PDB file of C-alpha atoms in Angstrom:
ATOM      1  CA  UNK S   1      11.116 -13.099  14.117  1.00 55.00           C
ATOM      2  CA  UNK S   2       7.465 -12.213  13.644  1.00 60.00           C
ATOM      3  CA  UNK S   3       7.992 -10.662  10.245  1.00 61.00           C
ATOM      4  CA  UNK S   4       9.266 -13.911   8.817  1.00 63.00           C
ATOM      5  CA  UNK S   5       6.600 -16.162  10.233  1.00 73.00           C
ATOM      6  CA  UNK S   6       4.526 -17.835   7.575  1.00 82.00           C
ATOM      7  CA  UNK S   7       5.209 -15.423   4.750  1.00 94.00           C
ATOM      8  CA  UNK S   8       4.654 -16.680   1.238  1.00 96.00           C
ATOM      9  CA  UNK S   9       6.749 -15.276  -1.563  1.00 97.00           C
ATOM     10  CA  UNK S  10       5.511 -13.937  -4.881  1.00 96.00           C
ATOM     11  CA  UNK S  11       6.518 -17.269  -6.456  1.00 95.00           C
ATOM     12  CA  UNK S  12       4.135 -19.124  -4.152  1.00 96.00           C
ATOM     13  CA  UNK S  13       6.866 -20.681  -2.043  1.00 96.00           C
ATOM     14  CA  UNK S  14       7.570 -19.943   1.581  1.00 94.00           C
ATOM     15  CA  UNK S  15      10.034 -17.087   2.133  1.00 94.00           C
ATOM     16  CA  UNK S  16      13.108 -18.550   3.769  1.00 92.00           C
ATOM     17  CA  UNK S  17      13.259 -16.997   7.264  1.00 90.00           C
ATOM     18  CA  UNK S  18      17.022 -16.659   6.787  1.00 90.00           C
ATOM     19  CA  UNK S  19      16.318 -13.967   4.194  1.00 91.00           C
ATOM     20  CA  UNK S  20      14.914 -11.747   6.950  1.00 93.00           C
ATOM     21  CA  UNK S  21      16.124 -13.026  10.311  1.00 91.00           C
ATOM     22  CA  UNK S  22      18.763 -10.901  12.010  1.00 93.00           C
ATOM     23  CA  UNK S  23      18.426  -8.146   9.427  1.00 96.00           C
ATOM     24  CA  UNK S  24      17.023  -4.670   9.372  1.00 97.00           C
ATOM     25  CA  UNK S  25      13.929  -5.002   7.176  1.00 97.00           C
ATOM     26  CA  UNK S  26      12.078  -2.207   5.402  1.00 98.00           C
ATOM     27  CA  UNK S  27       8.583  -3.529   4.708  1.00 97.00           C
ATOM     28  CA  UNK S  28       6.846  -1.632   1.892  1.00 98.00           C
ATOM     29  CA  UNK S  29       3.446  -2.237   0.337  1.00 98.00           C
ATOM     30  CA  UNK S  30       4.037  -1.845  -3.380  1.00 98.00           C
ATOM     31  CA  UNK S  31       1.897  -1.386  -6.481  1.00 97.00           C
ATOM     32  CA  UNK S  32       2.804  -1.416 -10.158  1.00 96.00           C
ATOM     33  CA  UNK S  33       0.379   1.226 -11.440  1.00 94.00           C
ATOM     34  CA  UNK S  34       0.707   3.988  -8.865  1.00 95.00           C
ATOM     35  CA  UNK S  35       2.118   7.471  -9.212  1.00 94.00           C
ATOM     36  CA  UNK S  36       4.569   6.466  -6.492  1.00 96.00           C
ATOM     37  CA  UNK S  37       5.717   3.325  -8.329  1.00 96.00           C
ATOM     38  CA  UNK S  38       9.038   5.002  -9.294  1.00 96.00           C
ATOM     39  CA  UNK S  39       9.911   4.661  -5.604  1.00 97.00           C
ATOM     40  CA  UNK S  40      11.022   1.186  -6.635  1.00 97.00           C
ATOM     41  CA  UNK S  41      14.201   2.863  -7.881  1.00 97.00           C
ATOM     42  CA  UNK S  42      14.980   4.270  -4.439  1.00 98.00           C
ATOM     43  CA  UNK S  43      14.104   1.010  -2.757  1.00 98.00           C
ATOM     44  CA  UNK S  44      16.493  -0.867  -5.016  1.00 97.00           C
ATOM     45  CA  UNK S  45      19.210   1.699  -4.296  1.00 97.00           C
ATOM     46  CA  UNK S  46      18.740   1.020  -0.577  1.00 98.00           C
ATOM     47  CA  UNK S  47      18.975  -2.701  -1.250  1.00 98.00           C
ATOM     48  CA  UNK S  48      22.215  -2.256  -3.197  1.00 97.00           C
ATOM     49  CA  UNK S  49      23.706   0.154  -0.659  1.00 97.00           C
ATOM     50  CA  UNK S  50      22.909  -1.759   2.524  1.00 98.00           C
ATOM     51  CA  UNK S  51      22.127  -5.297   1.414  1.00 97.00           C
ATOM     52  CA  UNK S  52      25.581  -6.585   2.310  1.00 97.00           C
ATOM     53  CA  UNK S  53      25.407  -4.867   5.699  1.00 97.00           C
ATOM     54  CA  UNK S  54      22.438  -6.830   7.018  1.00 97.00           C
ATOM     55  CA  UNK S  55      19.518  -4.980   5.463  1.00 98.00           C
ATOM     56  CA  UNK S  56      16.754  -5.911   3.084  1.00 97.00           C
ATOM     57  CA  UNK S  57      13.668  -4.381   1.588  1.00 98.00           C
ATOM     58  CA  UNK S  58      10.604  -6.617   1.684  1.00 97.00           C
ATOM     59  CA  UNK S  59       8.032  -5.674  -0.939  1.00 97.00           C
ATOM     60  CA  UNK S  60       4.385  -6.485  -0.258  1.00 98.00           C
ATOM     61  CA  UNK S  61       2.181  -6.234  -3.356  1.00 98.00           C
ATOM     62  CA  UNK S  62      -1.294  -4.981  -2.457  1.00 98.00           C
ATOM     63  CA  UNK S  63      -4.329  -4.249  -4.617  1.00 97.00           C
ATOM     64  CA  UNK S  64      -6.418  -2.435  -2.003  1.00 97.00           C
ATOM     65  CA  UNK S  65      -5.524   1.060  -3.153  1.00 97.00           C
ATOM     66  CA  UNK S  66      -7.541   1.946  -6.251  1.00 95.00           C
ATOM     67  CA  UNK S  67      -6.759  -1.472  -7.678  1.00 94.00           C
ATOM     68  CA  UNK S  68      -3.276  -0.385  -8.653  1.00 94.00           C
ATOM     69  CA  UNK S  69      -1.704  -3.829  -8.257  1.00 95.00           C
ATOM     70  CA  UNK S  70      -4.039  -5.930 -10.422  1.00 94.00           C
ATOM     71  CA  UNK S  71      -1.517  -8.290 -11.974  1.00 95.00           C
ATOM     72  CA  UNK S  72      -0.796 -11.944 -11.489  1.00 97.00           C
ATOM     73  CA  UNK S  73       2.234 -12.924  -9.409  1.00 97.00           C
ATOM     74  CA  UNK S  74       4.177 -13.542 -12.608  1.00 96.00           C
ATOM     75  CA  UNK S  75       3.247 -10.124 -13.995  1.00 97.00           C
ATOM     76  CA  UNK S  76       4.187  -8.372 -10.760  1.00 97.00           C
ATOM     77  CA  UNK S  77       7.511 -10.149 -10.526  1.00 94.00           C
ATOM     78  CA  UNK S  78       8.341  -9.488 -14.172  1.00 95.00           C
ATOM     79  CA  UNK S  79       7.401  -5.818 -13.843  1.00 95.00           C
ATOM     80  CA  UNK S  80       9.602  -5.317 -10.788  1.00 94.00           C
ATOM     81  CA  UNK S  81      12.640  -7.043 -12.193  1.00 92.00           C
ATOM     82  CA  UNK S  82      12.513  -5.749 -15.762  1.00 94.00           C
ATOM     83  CA  UNK S  83      11.343  -2.190 -15.114  1.00 94.00           C
ATOM     84  CA  UNK S  84      13.233  -1.436 -11.926  1.00 95.00           C
ATOM     85  CA  UNK S  85      15.740  -4.250 -11.562  1.00 94.00           C
ATOM     86  CA  UNK S  86      14.366  -4.960  -8.120  1.00 95.00           C
ATOM     87  CA  UNK S  87      16.457  -7.606  -6.393  1.00 95.00           C
ATOM     88  CA  UNK S  88      14.729  -7.619  -3.016  1.00 96.00           C
ATOM     89  CA  UNK S  89      12.152 -10.243  -2.032  1.00 96.00           C
ATOM     90  CA  UNK S  90       8.442  -9.807  -2.640  1.00 97.00           C
ATOM     91  CA  UNK S  91       5.663 -11.538  -0.768  1.00 97.00           C
ATOM     92  CA  UNK S  92       2.506 -12.814  -2.356  1.00 97.00           C
ATOM     93  CA  UNK S  93      -0.213 -10.207  -2.780  1.00 97.00           C
ATOM     94  CA  UNK S  94      -1.508  -9.333   0.702  1.00 97.00           C
ATOM     95  CA  UNK S  95      -4.241  -7.278   2.294  1.00 98.00           C
ATOM     96  CA  UNK S  96      -2.749  -4.604   4.526  1.00 98.00           C
ATOM     97  CA  UNK S  97      -5.965  -2.979   5.783  1.00 98.00           C
ATOM     98  CA  UNK S  98      -9.402  -4.152   6.816  1.00 98.00           C
ATOM     99  CA  UNK S  99     -10.889  -7.158   8.518  1.00 97.00           C
ATOM    100  CA  UNK S 100      -8.858  -9.600   6.465  1.00 97.00           C
ATOM    101  CA  UNK S 101      -5.499  -7.866   6.746  1.00 96.00           C
ATOM    102  CA  UNK S 102      -2.506 -10.166   7.034  1.00 96.00           C
ATOM    103  CA  UNK S 103      -1.150 -10.745  10.566  1.00 94.00           C
ATOM    104  CA  UNK S 104       2.075  -9.025   9.512  1.00 95.00           C
ATOM    105  CA  UNK S 105       0.107  -5.823   9.034  1.00 96.00           C
ATOM    106  CA  UNK S 106      -1.946  -6.346  12.200  1.00 95.00           C
ATOM    107  CA  UNK S 107       1.396  -6.051  13.916  1.00 95.00           C
ATOM    108  CA  UNK S 108       2.854  -3.248  11.827  1.00 96.00           C
ATOM    109  CA  UNK S 109      -0.142  -0.917  11.814  1.00 97.00           C
ATOM    110  CA  UNK S 110      -0.288  -0.807  15.592  1.00 95.00           C
ATOM    111  CA  UNK S 111       2.764   1.422  15.417  1.00 94.00           C
ATOM    112  CA  UNK S 112       2.431   5.192  15.025  1.00 94.00           C
ATOM    113  CA  UNK S 113       4.237   7.336  12.493  1.00 92.00           C
ATOM    114  CA  UNK S 114       6.266  10.413  13.390  1.00 88.00           C
ATOM    115  CA  UNK S 115       3.037  12.402  13.747  1.00 90.00           C
ATOM    116  CA  UNK S 116       1.700   9.915  16.280  1.00 93.00           C
ATOM    117  CA  UNK S 117      -0.811   8.325  13.900  1.00 92.00           C
ATOM    118  CA  UNK S 118      -1.165   4.556  14.049  1.00 96.00           C
ATOM    119  CA  UNK S 119      -3.732   2.426  12.250  1.00 96.00           C
ATOM    120  CA  UNK S 120      -4.489   1.960   8.590  1.00 97.00           C
ATOM    121  CA  UNK S 121      -1.889   2.057   5.881  1.00 98.00           C
ATOM    122  CA  UNK S 122      -2.628   5.284   4.044  1.00 97.00           C
ATOM    123  CA  UNK S 123      -1.634   4.381   0.506  1.00 97.00           C
ATOM    124  CA  UNK S 124       0.866   2.454  -1.606  1.00 98.00           C
ATOM    125  CA  UNK S 125       4.531   2.634  -0.600  1.00 98.00           C
ATOM    126  CA  UNK S 126       4.123   3.108   3.145  1.00 98.00           C
ATOM    127  CA  UNK S 127       7.287   1.943   4.897  1.00 98.00           C
ATOM    128  CA  UNK S 128       7.926   0.174   8.193  1.00 97.00           C
ATOM    129  CA  UNK S 129      11.453  -0.388   9.455  1.00 98.00           C
ATOM    130  CA  UNK S 130      12.048  -3.447  11.609  1.00 97.00           C
ATOM    131  CA  UNK S 131      15.258  -3.813  13.572  1.00 96.00           C
ATOM    132  CA  UNK S 132      17.374  -6.985  13.511  1.00 96.00           C
ATOM    133  CA  UNK S 133      15.935  -7.719  16.976  1.00 95.00           C
ATOM    134  CA  UNK S 134      12.456  -7.746  15.493  1.00 94.00           C
ATOM    135  CA  UNK S 135      11.167  -4.425  16.795  1.00 95.00           C
ATOM    136  CA  UNK S 136       9.313  -1.917  14.647  1.00 96.00           C
ATOM    137  CA  UNK S 137      11.458   1.178  14.920  1.00 96.00           C
ATOM    138  CA  UNK S 138      10.010   3.568  12.359  1.00 97.00           C
ATOM    139  CA  UNK S 139       7.014   4.149  10.134  1.00 97.00           C
ATOM    140  CA  UNK S 140       7.189   6.394   7.109  1.00 97.00           C
ATOM    141  CA  UNK S 141       4.149   7.480   5.147  1.00 96.00           C
ATOM    142  CA  UNK S 142       4.051   7.056   1.359  1.00 97.00           C
ATOM    143  CA  UNK S 143       5.242  10.574   0.531  1.00 96.00           C
ATOM    144  CA  UNK S 144       8.570   9.918   2.269  1.00 97.00           C
ATOM    145  CA  UNK S 145      10.970   8.806  -0.453  1.00 98.00           C
ATOM    146  CA  UNK S 146      13.093   5.700   0.199  1.00 98.00           C
ATOM    147  CA  UNK S 147      16.295   7.747   0.088  1.00 95.00           C
ATOM    148  CA  UNK S 148      14.986  10.531   2.325  1.00 98.00           C
ATOM    149  CA  UNK S 149      17.476  11.458   5.034  1.00 98.00           C
ATOM    150  CA  UNK S 150      15.159  10.299   7.809  1.00 97.00           C
ATOM    151  CA  UNK S 151      14.893   6.844   6.231  1.00 98.00           C
ATOM    152  CA  UNK S 152      18.645   6.598   5.715  1.00 98.00           C
ATOM    153  CA  UNK S 153      19.365   7.678   9.289  1.00 98.00           C
ATOM    154  CA  UNK S 154      16.865   5.190  10.684  1.00 98.00           C
ATOM    155  CA  UNK S 155      18.337   2.327   8.659  1.00 98.00           C
ATOM    156  CA  UNK S 156      21.898   3.172   9.631  1.00 98.00           C
ATOM    157  CA  UNK S 157      20.943   3.336  13.296  1.00 98.00           C
ATOM    158  CA  UNK S 158      19.683  -0.254  13.307  1.00 97.00           C
ATOM    159  CA  UNK S 159      22.068  -2.063  10.992  1.00 97.00           C
ATOM    160  CA  UNK S 160      23.455  -5.151  12.758  1.00 87.00           C
TER     161      UNK S 160
ATOM    162  CA  UNK Z   1     -32.640  -4.889 -13.389  1.00 53.00           C
ATOM    163  CA  UNK Z   2     -29.610  -3.402 -15.147  1.00 56.00           C
ATOM    164  CA  UNK Z   3     -26.647  -1.476 -13.824  1.00 59.00           C
ATOM    165  CA  UNK Z   4     -26.336   1.958 -15.366  1.00 57.00           C
ATOM    166  CA  UNK Z   5     -23.218   4.088 -14.872  1.00 67.00           C
ATOM    167  CA  UNK Z   6     -23.552   7.762 -14.050  1.00 91.00           C
ATOM    168  CA  UNK Z   7     -21.081  10.490 -13.227  1.00 93.00           C
ATOM    169  CA  UNK Z   8     -21.276  12.682 -10.158  1.00 95.00           C
ATOM    170  CA  UNK Z   9     -19.027  15.228  -8.509  1.00 96.00           C
ATOM    171  CA  UNK Z  10     -16.768  13.680  -5.901  1.00 97.00           C
ATOM    172  CA  UNK Z  11     -18.174  15.998  -3.263  1.00 97.00           C
ATOM    173  CA  UNK Z  12     -21.692  14.703  -3.992  1.00 96.00           C
ATOM    174  CA  UNK Z  13     -20.875  11.073  -3.202  1.00 97.00           C
ATOM    175  CA  UNK Z  14     -22.700   9.775  -0.164  1.00 96.00           C
ATOM    176  CA  UNK Z  15     -22.246   6.789   2.138  1.00 97.00           C
ATOM    177  CA  UNK Z  16     -23.749   3.727   0.506  1.00 97.00           C
ATOM    178  CA  UNK Z  17     -23.012   4.892  -3.038  1.00 96.00           C
ATOM    179  CA  UNK Z  18     -21.297   2.359  -5.252  1.00 96.00           C
ATOM    180  CA  UNK Z  19     -18.370   3.672  -7.280  1.00 97.00           C
ATOM    181  CA  UNK Z  20     -16.286   2.270 -10.087  1.00 94.00           C
ATOM    182  CA  UNK Z  21     -12.604   3.103 -10.393  1.00 92.00           C
ATOM    183  CA  UNK Z  22     -10.787   3.693 -13.670  1.00 85.00           C
ATOM    184  CA  UNK Z  23      -9.356   0.189 -13.303  1.00 83.00           C
ATOM    185  CA  UNK Z  24     -12.886  -1.200 -13.245  1.00 89.00           C
ATOM    186  CA  UNK Z  25     -12.867  -2.168  -9.578  1.00 92.00           C
ATOM    187  CA  UNK Z  26     -15.945  -1.219  -7.581  1.00 95.00           C
ATOM    188  CA  UNK Z  27     -16.528  -0.194  -3.986  1.00 97.00           C
ATOM    189  CA  UNK Z  28     -19.500   0.658  -1.830  1.00 97.00           C
ATOM    190  CA  UNK Z  29     -18.591   3.742   0.169  1.00 98.00           C
ATOM    191  CA  UNK Z  30     -18.697   3.212   3.921  1.00 98.00           C
ATOM    192  CA  UNK Z  31     -16.404   6.117   4.827  1.00 98.00           C
ATOM    193  CA  UNK Z  32     -15.218   9.358   3.251  1.00 98.00           C
ATOM    194  CA  UNK Z  33     -11.849  10.711   4.390  1.00 97.00           C
ATOM    195  CA  UNK Z  34     -10.962  14.359   3.935  1.00 96.00           C
ATOM    196  CA  UNK Z  35      -7.515  15.628   2.953  1.00 96.00           C
ATOM    197  CA  UNK Z  36      -6.164  12.492   1.287  1.00 96.00           C
ATOM    198  CA  UNK Z  37      -2.386  12.347   1.806  1.00 94.00           C
ATOM    199  CA  UNK Z  38      -2.579  15.756   3.453  1.00 93.00           C
ATOM    200  CA  UNK Z  39      -4.050  17.402   0.358  1.00 95.00           C
ATOM    201  CA  UNK Z  40      -7.007  19.645   1.065  1.00 97.00           C
ATOM    202  CA  UNK Z  41      -8.088  19.374  -2.582  1.00 98.00           C
ATOM    203  CA  UNK Z  42      -8.513  15.603  -2.345  1.00 98.00           C
ATOM    204  CA  UNK Z  43     -10.691  13.152  -0.505  1.00 97.00           C
ATOM    205  CA  UNK Z  44     -10.783   9.376  -0.357  1.00 98.00           C
ATOM    206  CA  UNK Z  45     -13.654   6.947  -0.562  1.00 98.00           C
ATOM    207  CA  UNK Z  46     -13.262   3.796   1.502  1.00 98.00           C
ATOM    208  CA  UNK Z  47     -15.177   0.548   1.620  1.00 98.00           C
ATOM    209  CA  UNK Z  48     -14.472  -1.166   4.928  1.00 98.00           C
ATOM    210  CA  UNK Z  49     -16.751  -4.177   4.941  1.00 98.00           C
ATOM    211  CA  UNK Z  50     -16.690  -7.920   5.333  1.00 97.00           C
ATOM    212  CA  UNK Z  51     -16.417  -8.179   1.564  1.00 97.00           C
ATOM    213  CA  UNK Z  52     -13.413  -5.938   1.090  1.00 98.00           C
ATOM    214  CA  UNK Z  53     -11.291  -3.034   2.250  1.00 98.00           C
ATOM    215  CA  UNK Z  54     -10.699  -0.722  -0.681  1.00 98.00           C
ATOM    216  CA  UNK Z  55      -9.667   2.915  -1.025  1.00 98.00           C
ATOM    217  CA  UNK Z  56     -10.193   5.261  -3.947  1.00 97.00           C
ATOM    218  CA  UNK Z  57      -8.944   8.852  -3.809  1.00 97.00           C
ATOM    219  CA  UNK Z  58     -10.355  11.658  -5.914  1.00 97.00           C
ATOM    220  CA  UNK Z  59      -9.883  15.361  -6.445  1.00 97.00           C
ATOM    221  CA  UNK Z  60     -12.744  17.177  -4.757  1.00 97.00           C
ATOM    222  CA  UNK Z  61     -13.755  18.885  -7.995  1.00 97.00           C
ATOM    223  CA  UNK Z  62     -13.474  15.777 -10.173  1.00 97.00           C
ATOM    224  CA  UNK Z  63     -16.195  13.526 -11.512  1.00 96.00           C
ATOM    225  CA  UNK Z  64     -16.447   9.927 -10.337  1.00 97.00           C
ATOM    226  CA  UNK Z  65     -18.381   7.049 -11.808  1.00 96.00           C
ATOM    227  CA  UNK Z  66     -21.397   6.045  -9.784  1.00 95.00           C
ATOM    228  CA  UNK Z  67     -22.871   2.598 -10.311  1.00 92.00           C
ATOM    229  CA  UNK Z  68     -26.647   2.772  -9.970  1.00 75.00           C
ATOM    230  CA  UNK Z  69     -29.183   0.019  -9.887  1.00 67.00           C
ATOM    231  CA  UNK Z  70     -31.929   1.096 -12.253  1.00 59.00           C
ATOM    232  CA  UNK Z  71     -35.069  -0.909 -12.518  1.00 42.00           C
ATOM    233  CA  UNK Z  72     -35.859  -1.657 -16.136  1.00 45.00           C
ATOM    234  CA  UNK Z  73     -38.999  -3.400 -17.251  1.00 34.00           C
TER     235      UNK Z  73
END
């Protein structure tokens, strides 16, 4: 599956493709010092609710939005686990916009949101839902909370 | 040549201006987006260059830090 190809985890090791393959994956660019950072709580609730049913959140730390993810990998990982108890995998810090954006986001940002807008990630905590078959099935802008009904419905529609 | 900070209204920022965020990061504005996150009272400054892609939102009536090159001596 494209999403799993060549991804490096926050610990510097390769993310095991088995963590993502065959699952519904909610890819979210995260930041530790953003007004939306409490969305980690909702993301972890999704992980707890659907993790055993073939779903995972994949957090993507990114420092391109006002420099709100400035920490080292260790600091980011510690923040997520101690502040929010996040149990889902995190990638290394990636660029999600611009000429050096990661191939994962080249793929993701080609998809439009519900208003028909594709292209750049708008801000921290934008969400892309990938089906177990590896198709991007939904894009939710940052203001859409992780436990919003439209996110829940979309996840439940694609669970394996 | 020294770098002197100055403060300007967000609405007075122009393309090519160099800004400093509260976190200390800097960007050279190559694009100004209106209605950041759908809010008419906000805009966003973007540097989309070979060096970096970086976005900094601001309230339209707020002050932002402008980094100026001032010739000294």
